[in-house]
PDB file of C-alpha atoms in Angstrom:
ATOM      1  CA  UNK A   1      13.580-114.709  18.245  1.00 56.00           C
ATOM      2  CA  UNK A   2      10.987-112.668  20.150  1.00 69.00           C
ATOM      3  CA  UNK A   3       9.917-113.773  23.594  1.00 76.00           C
ATOM      4  CA  UNK A   4       6.428-115.327  23.659  1.00 82.00           C
ATOM      5  CA  UNK A   5       3.453-113.203  24.741  1.00 81.00           C
ATOM      6  CA  UNK A   6       2.826-114.978  28.074  1.00 85.00           C
ATOM      7  CA  UNK A   7       6.463-114.455  29.098  1.00 85.00           C
ATOM      8  CA  UNK A   8       6.305-110.772  28.121  1.00 83.00           C
ATOM      9  CA  UNK A   9       3.167-110.416  30.289  1.00 85.00           C
ATOM     10  CA  UNK A  10       4.969-112.000  33.267  1.00 87.00           C
ATOM     11  CA  UNK A  11       7.850-109.569  32.743  1.00 88.00           C
ATOM     12  CA  UNK A  12       5.467-106.615  32.596  1.00 87.00           C
ATOM     13  CA  UNK A  13       4.232-107.488  36.122  1.00 87.00           C
ATOM     14  CA  UNK A  14       7.678-106.506  37.453  1.00 88.00           C
ATOM     15  CA  UNK A  15       7.831-103.172  35.629  1.00 89.00           C
ATOM     16  CA  UNK A  16       5.447-101.363  37.949  1.00 79.00           C
ATOM     17  CA  UNK A  17       3.140 -99.852  35.390  1.00 70.00           C
ATOM     18  CA  UNK A  18       1.984 -99.957  31.830  1.00 72.00           C
ATOM     19  CA  UNK A  19       5.439 -99.443  30.318  1.00 80.00           C
ATOM     20  CA  UNK A  20       5.791-100.650  26.759  1.00 87.00           C
ATOM     21  CA  UNK A  21       8.447-103.318  26.347  1.00 90.00           C
ATOM     22  CA  UNK A  22      10.769-102.278  23.524  1.00 90.00           C
ATOM     23  CA  UNK A  23      13.212-105.185  23.742  1.00 91.00           C
ATOM     24  CA  UNK A  24      13.430-108.339  25.846  1.00 92.00           C
ATOM     25  CA  UNK A  25      15.891-111.204  25.819  1.00 93.00           C
ATOM     26  CA  UNK A  26      17.071-114.026  28.096  1.00 93.00           C
ATOM     27  CA  UNK A  27      20.617-114.306  29.420  1.00 94.00           C
ATOM     28  CA  UNK A  28      22.589-116.533  31.762  1.00 92.00           C
ATOM     29  CA  UNK A  29      25.253-115.605  34.242  1.00 92.00           C
ATOM     30  CA  UNK A  30      28.580-116.332  32.574  1.00 85.00           C
ATOM     31  CA  UNK A  31      29.755-119.836  33.276  1.00 78.00           C
ATOM     32  CA  UNK A  32      26.239-121.097  33.975  1.00 75.00           C
ATOM     33  CA  UNK A  33      24.043-120.716  36.977  1.00 78.00           C
ATOM     34  CA  UNK A  34      21.287-118.167  37.282  1.00 88.00           C
ATOM     35  CA  UNK A  35      19.027-117.124  34.436  1.00 92.00           C
ATOM     36  CA  UNK A  36      17.966-113.562  33.722  1.00 95.00           C
ATOM     37  CA  UNK A  37      15.596-111.640  31.490  1.00 94.00           C
ATOM     38  CA  UNK A  38      16.613-108.214  30.260  1.00 96.00           C
ATOM     39  CA  UNK A  39      13.555-106.030  29.677  1.00 95.00           C
ATOM     40  CA  UNK A  40      14.069-102.677  27.957  1.00 94.00           C
ATOM     41  CA  UNK A  41      11.432 -99.928  27.985  1.00 93.00           C
ATOM     42  CA  UNK A  42      11.655 -96.298  26.907  1.00 90.00           C
ATOM     43  CA  UNK A  43      12.787 -95.292  30.415  1.00 92.00           C
ATOM     44  CA  UNK A  44      14.540 -98.275  32.028  1.00 93.00           C
ATOM     45  CA  UNK A  45      16.551-101.443  31.574  1.00 96.00           C
ATOM     46  CA  UNK A  46      15.185-103.915  34.103  1.00 95.00           C
ATOM     47  CA  UNK A  47      17.012-107.169  34.742  1.00 97.00           C
ATOM     48  CA  UNK A  48      14.787-109.901  36.134  1.00 95.00           C
ATOM     49  CA  UNK A  49      16.165-112.992  37.836  1.00 95.00           C
ATOM     50  CA  UNK A  50      14.653-116.330  36.837  1.00 92.00           C
ATOM     51  CA  UNK A  51      16.830-118.492  39.075  1.00 80.00           C
ATOM     52  CA  UNK A  52      18.927-121.499  38.140  1.00 78.00           C
ATOM     53  CA  UNK A  53      16.107-123.815  37.126  1.00 77.00           C
ATOM     54  CA  UNK A  54      14.121-121.658  34.703  1.00 75.00           C
ATOM     55  CA  UNK A  55      14.703-119.146  31.925  1.00 75.00           C
ATOM     56  CA  UNK A  56      11.018-118.326  31.586  1.00 78.00           C
ATOM     57  CA  UNK A  57       9.698-117.638  35.070  1.00 86.00           C
ATOM     58  CA  UNK A  58      10.890-114.292  36.477  1.00 92.00           C
ATOM     59  CA  UNK A  59      10.966-114.306  40.262  1.00 91.00           C
ATOM     60  CA  UNK A  60      12.522-110.971  41.250  1.00 93.00           C
ATOM     61  CA  UNK A  61      14.117-107.769  40.021  1.00 95.00           C
ATOM     62  CA  UNK A  62      17.906-108.099  39.980  1.00 95.00           C
ATOM     63  CA  UNK A  63      18.382-104.456  39.031  1.00 96.00           C
ATOM     64  CA  UNK A  64      16.842-101.482  37.277  1.00 95.00           C
ATOM     65  CA  UNK A  65      18.930 -98.965  35.358  1.00 96.00           C
ATOM     66  CA  UNK A  66      18.369 -95.792  33.328  1.00 95.00           C
ATOM     67  CA  UNK A  67      17.786 -96.342  29.625  1.00 92.00           C
ATOM     68  CA  UNK A  68      20.854 -94.222  28.865  1.00 92.00           C
ATOM     69  CA  UNK A  69      23.090 -97.141  29.883  1.00 94.00           C
ATOM     70  CA  UNK A  70      24.621 -99.413  27.239  1.00 94.00           C
ATOM     71  CA  UNK A  71      23.932-103.113  27.425  1.00 96.00           C
ATOM     72  CA  UNK A  72      26.738-104.139  25.044  1.00 90.00           C
ATOM     73  CA  UNK A  73      29.108-104.405  23.419  1.00 93.00           C
ATOM     74  CA  UNK A  74      28.649-108.119  22.953  1.00 94.00           C
ATOM     75  CA  UNK A  75      31.819-110.165  22.606  1.00 92.00           C
ATOM     76  CA  UNK A  76      31.463-113.003  20.115  1.00 88.00           C
ATOM     77  CA  UNK A  77      33.713-115.898  19.361  1.00 81.00           C
ATOM     78  CA  UNK A  78      33.473-118.801  21.763  1.00 80.00           C
ATOM     79  CA  UNK A  79      29.957-117.625  22.574  1.00 83.00           C
ATOM     80  CA  UNK A  80      28.179-114.321  22.914  1.00 92.00           C
ATOM     81  CA  UNK A  81      28.821-112.534  26.202  1.00 94.00           C
ATOM     82  CA  UNK A  82      28.716-109.040  27.656  1.00 96.00           C
ATOM     83  CA  UNK A  83      29.302-107.156  30.884  1.00 96.00           C
ATOM     84  CA  UNK A  84      26.463-105.197  32.444  1.00 96.00           C
ATOM     85  CA  UNK A  85      26.344-103.569  35.883  1.00 94.00           C
ATOM     86  CA  UNK A  86      29.528-105.320  36.974  1.00 93.00           C
ATOM     87  CA  UNK A  87      28.312-108.826  36.090  1.00 94.00           C
ATOM     88  CA  UNK A  88      29.048-110.990  33.064  1.00 95.00           C
ATOM     89  CA  UNK A  89      26.278-112.585  31.032  1.00 95.00           C
ATOM     90  CA  UNK A  90      25.996-115.040  28.143  1.00 94.00           C
ATOM     91  CA  UNK A  91      23.299-114.939  25.464  1.00 94.00           C
ATOM     92  CA  UNK A  92      22.353-117.111  22.530  1.00 92.00           C
ATOM     93  CA  UNK A  93      23.683-115.722  19.252  1.00 92.00           C
ATOM     94  CA  UNK A  94      20.146-115.003  18.050  1.00 92.00           C
ATOM     95  CA  UNK A  95      19.783-112.260  20.695  1.00 92.00           C
ATOM     96  CA  UNK A  96      22.927-110.320  19.742  1.00 93.00           C
ATOM     97  CA  UNK A  97      20.971-108.218  17.183  1.00 91.00           C
ATOM     98  CA  UNK A  98      18.403-107.416  19.888  1.00 92.00           C
ATOM     99  CA  UNK A  99      21.125-106.050  22.170  1.00 94.00           C
ATOM    100  CA  UNK A 100      22.712-104.115  19.321  1.00 92.00           C
ATOM    101  CA  UNK A 101      19.347-102.605  18.322  1.00 90.00           C
ATOM    102  CA  UNK A 102      18.544-101.625  21.920  1.00 93.00           C
ATOM    103  CA  UNK A 103      21.877 -99.824  22.217  1.00 93.00           C
ATOM    104  CA  UNK A 104      21.607 -98.234  18.771  1.00 90.00           C
ATOM    105  CA  UNK A 105      18.165 -96.850  19.564  1.00 87.00           C
ATOM    106  CA  UNK A 106      19.687 -94.646  22.263  1.00 87.00           C
ATOM    107  CA  UNK A 107      23.283 -94.123  21.158  1.00 81.00           C
ATOM    108  CA  UNK A 108      23.084 -94.199  17.353  1.00 74.00           C
ATOM    109  CA  UNK A 109      19.448 -93.783  16.230  1.00 68.00           C
ATOM    110  CA  UNK A 110      20.474 -92.798  12.690  1.00 71.00           C
ATOM    111  CA  UNK A 111      21.737 -96.348  12.136  1.00 68.00           C
ATOM    112  CA  UNK A 112      18.289 -97.895  12.638  1.00 62.00           C
ATOM    113  CA  UNK A 113      16.075 -98.575   9.618  1.00 65.00           C
ATOM    114  CA  UNK A 114      13.050 -96.357   9.115  1.00 69.00           C
ATOM    115  CA  UNK A 115       9.713 -97.724  10.378  1.00 69.00           C
ATOM    116  CA  UNK A 116       7.921 -98.964   7.242  1.00 71.00           C
ATOM    117  CA  UNK A 117       4.490 -98.590   8.903  1.00 70.00           C
ATOM    118  CA  UNK A 118       4.742 -95.541  11.179  1.00 71.00           C
ATOM    119  CA  UNK A 119       0.959 -95.114  11.479  1.00 76.00           C
ATOM    120  CA  UNK A 120       0.354 -98.506  13.105  1.00 63.00           C
TER     121      UNK A 120
END
């Protein structure tokens, strides 16, 4: 499920420019607690903190990393989780394909489907 437009605009405020958001998804620290938004552009993976009370109101930048860093792999089973930058996160199952696509775009671009409308 894509993040709504107003939330994407709030995320863009933390990116420091007119960077195009390629992928964005919410996550929680494993075991509950703080909420985060992962925002992926062509150049960076920016992790925004939303705090413990909200998943939709970014308040600060938790970290910013080069795009050449993997987000996954995502462990599934008792819930979807992954390790990133030394921390463990949980995501809803619906965002696992988003993480996989973000990683594939950099590390295995041949596995992505062709853009059906490349001129748009």
